[in-house]
Amino acid sequence: MACFFRRSIAAKLARTLHQPEDVFISALHAAPVSKKRESPDFRLPVSILRAKGVLPSDGDAQLQAEALANQLNQDNVVDEVSVGHGGMIAFKVHRKLLVEKMLEPFGEEDAAFGFNSELFNTLKKGKTLVEFSSPNISKKFHAGHLRSTIIGNFIANLKESLGNHVIRMNYLGDWGMQFGLLGAGFDQFGSQEKLNVNPLQHLFDVYVQVNQEAEHNQEVHLAAREFFRKLEQRDSQAMSLWQQFRDITVKEYQKVYQRLGVPFDIYSGESFHQEQAQELVQLLRTRGLLKTSQRGTGVVDLSKEGDMSSCATVLRSDGTSLYITRDIAAAIDRKEKYHFDEMIYVTDKSQQNHFQQLFRILGIMGHPWAESCRHVSFGLVQGMSTRRGEVVFLEDVLDEARARMLHNMRQAKTTKEMDDPGDTAEKVGMSALIVQDFKGPLESDYKFDWDRMLQAQGDTGVFLQYTHARLRSLMRTNSAIGAKEMDPSLLLEQRSIAILQHLLRFDEVLYQSNRDLQPRHLVNFLTKLSHLVASALRELPVKGSPHNVAQARLRLFSGACSVLASGMRILGIKPVEKM
């Protein structure tokens, strides 16, 4: 695997420069595969050695690179050392050894290719709590919550694959003034009969009606405040109605999450921390951290000078708690209950200021673990609509993706016979949604495009699924050949080498993804792998080749398929067997 070559090159550099091997491990990078010419396998920027103090920081970097390269002789691992522009030293390993070492893991059962890399030795492993999705109860699952759900699932999958104990938490929006409005609205517009028939749709209709009524009727606002006040005082009648709304919603949401293939360990919510929020307010007051603003609200001074120039409001003037109050209480409760090493919140970028205030208040309160809390933010999806018009609910998007994909599959001449075309269309449609979402930086807004998203060629989720299904079909068709035995000298063609060179980068891609929690690195890696596989399948046939050649090529394609499937699962994509 890549770590074998990285360690061998690092050892060579260590002997030459009289430094520990670990100094060079993170500095060596697998080179991107070039379409135009054969690429080296690893690159070492002299600038990193200068920054680490291994080489003098003054002087000409290009001359330093050339001088170092001249000291690095060939050996039984490195075949060639060269120098490129900008002080870049390039290493090419012996081709037969590259084939042998890279495909060696795929001859074993349950090969965890790329996940046992020494690059991960420097990563802190422990307990990671990921809070994501977090829709508001009493509403159908809005399409806007899709991004938080799939991004959070990706982060949880990635952290788990790298050896962390992950807690997946869905922190439901199940408290706040909107439930005062809904409670008051249900008294006026609600029907228990309609609630039993189509619960979330009826609650949605009630919410729309009461909001319209509130626009010109001040009494609705007063009734909403009164209902929420009763909730905070745990009035039995108000709590009974609220509990009914919550139970109905969670049951309906679980159906959507099952369809998305997104599991949760805990369904929490703001309501769990309402009483703790009141205790928190008292604690802030006792410690002199709670101030009263001119409007009568309770605030915490966040300014460094203590002049109230920057404040966070934690209490309404009527004494009721706010979202941030409950978030502070929730964070403290989670640390005490789960003893997490890091906590990651996944929400849209409009909440960046909220989380900055949250982490700042936790720090002011004397919680050093606030430094291990992180907010992963994302942009908006523009133009998401179905054939029926502007979309509101996620299920409409999933239905549309399945229907369009099913239509495309029926039109395609290459589509194979399958037991459940609808299930395959569902999985492929979902993968198309995920890859379109993950292709760019998470904080960027992007324009939703059905046609581009569902293309069978190009950098799409459909192409990933098609490539995986094609490789699985190849292995099923040639299962009698077997791929346990392999002669590395039969895989020295450039198409084979290009795939293996690309696989050298897998652990680096996982490492980078873990650093910035951006899925685009993995998406780009997998789409590039799929294009390389497509070219190799055209030029390196298994069928009709001599037995030993077929064995070797089957091992190559089996390895590519294994890595493709592993990467897809981290993204939250279920690989299909036929397509």
mmCIF file of C-alpha atoms in Angstrom, residues 470-485 542-543 547 550-551 553-555 558 577:
data_model
loop_
_atom_site.group_PDB
_atom_site.id
_atom_site.type_symbol
_atom_site.label_atom_id
_atom_site.label_comp_id
_atom_site.label_asym_id
_atom_site.label_seq_id
_atom_site.Cartn_x
_atom_site.Cartn_y
_atom_site.Cartn_z
ATOM 1 C CA ARG A 470 -20.044 -2.861 -14.047
ATOM 2 C CA LEU A 471 -17.103 -4.042 -11.927
ATOM 3 C CA ARG A 472 -19.341 -6.274 -9.803
ATOM 4 C CA SER A 473 -20.803 -7.794 -12.963
ATOM 5 C CA LEU A 474 -17.269 -8.462 -14.258
ATOM 6 C CA MET A 475 -16.360 -10.295 -11.050
ATOM 7 C CA ARG A 476 -19.559 -12.354 -11.023
ATOM 8 C CA THR A 477 -19.126 -13.328 -14.661
ATOM 9 C CA ASN A 478 -15.510 -14.413 -14.101
ATOM 10 C CA SER A 479 -15.808 -15.888 -10.616
ATOM 11 C CA ALA A 480 -14.488 -19.241 -11.879
ATOM 12 C CA ILE A 481 -11.167 -17.657 -12.846
ATOM 13 C CA GLY A 482 -10.349 -16.525 -9.315
ATOM 14 C CA ALA A 483 -8.096 -13.618 -8.470
ATOM 15 C CA LYS A 484 -6.127 -15.003 -5.526
ATOM 16 C CA GLU A 485 -3.013 -15.739 -7.586
ATOM 17 C CA VAL A 542 -10.661 -10.066 -18.974
ATOM 18 C CA LYS A 543 -12.787 -12.188 -21.303
ATOM 19 C CA HIS A 547 -5.830 -17.343 -17.833
ATOM 20 C CA ALA A 550 -7.261 -12.572 -16.806
ATOM 21 C CA GLN A 551 -6.389 -13.399 -13.175
ATOM 22 C CA ARG A 553 -6.613 -7.980 -14.463
ATOM 23 C CA LEU A 554 -9.423 -9.332 -12.325
ATOM 24 C CA ARG A 555 -7.346 -8.590 -9.195
ATOM 25 C CA SER A 558 -11.439 -6.158 -7.836
ATOM 26 C CA GLU A 577 -24.846 -4.638 -7.732
#
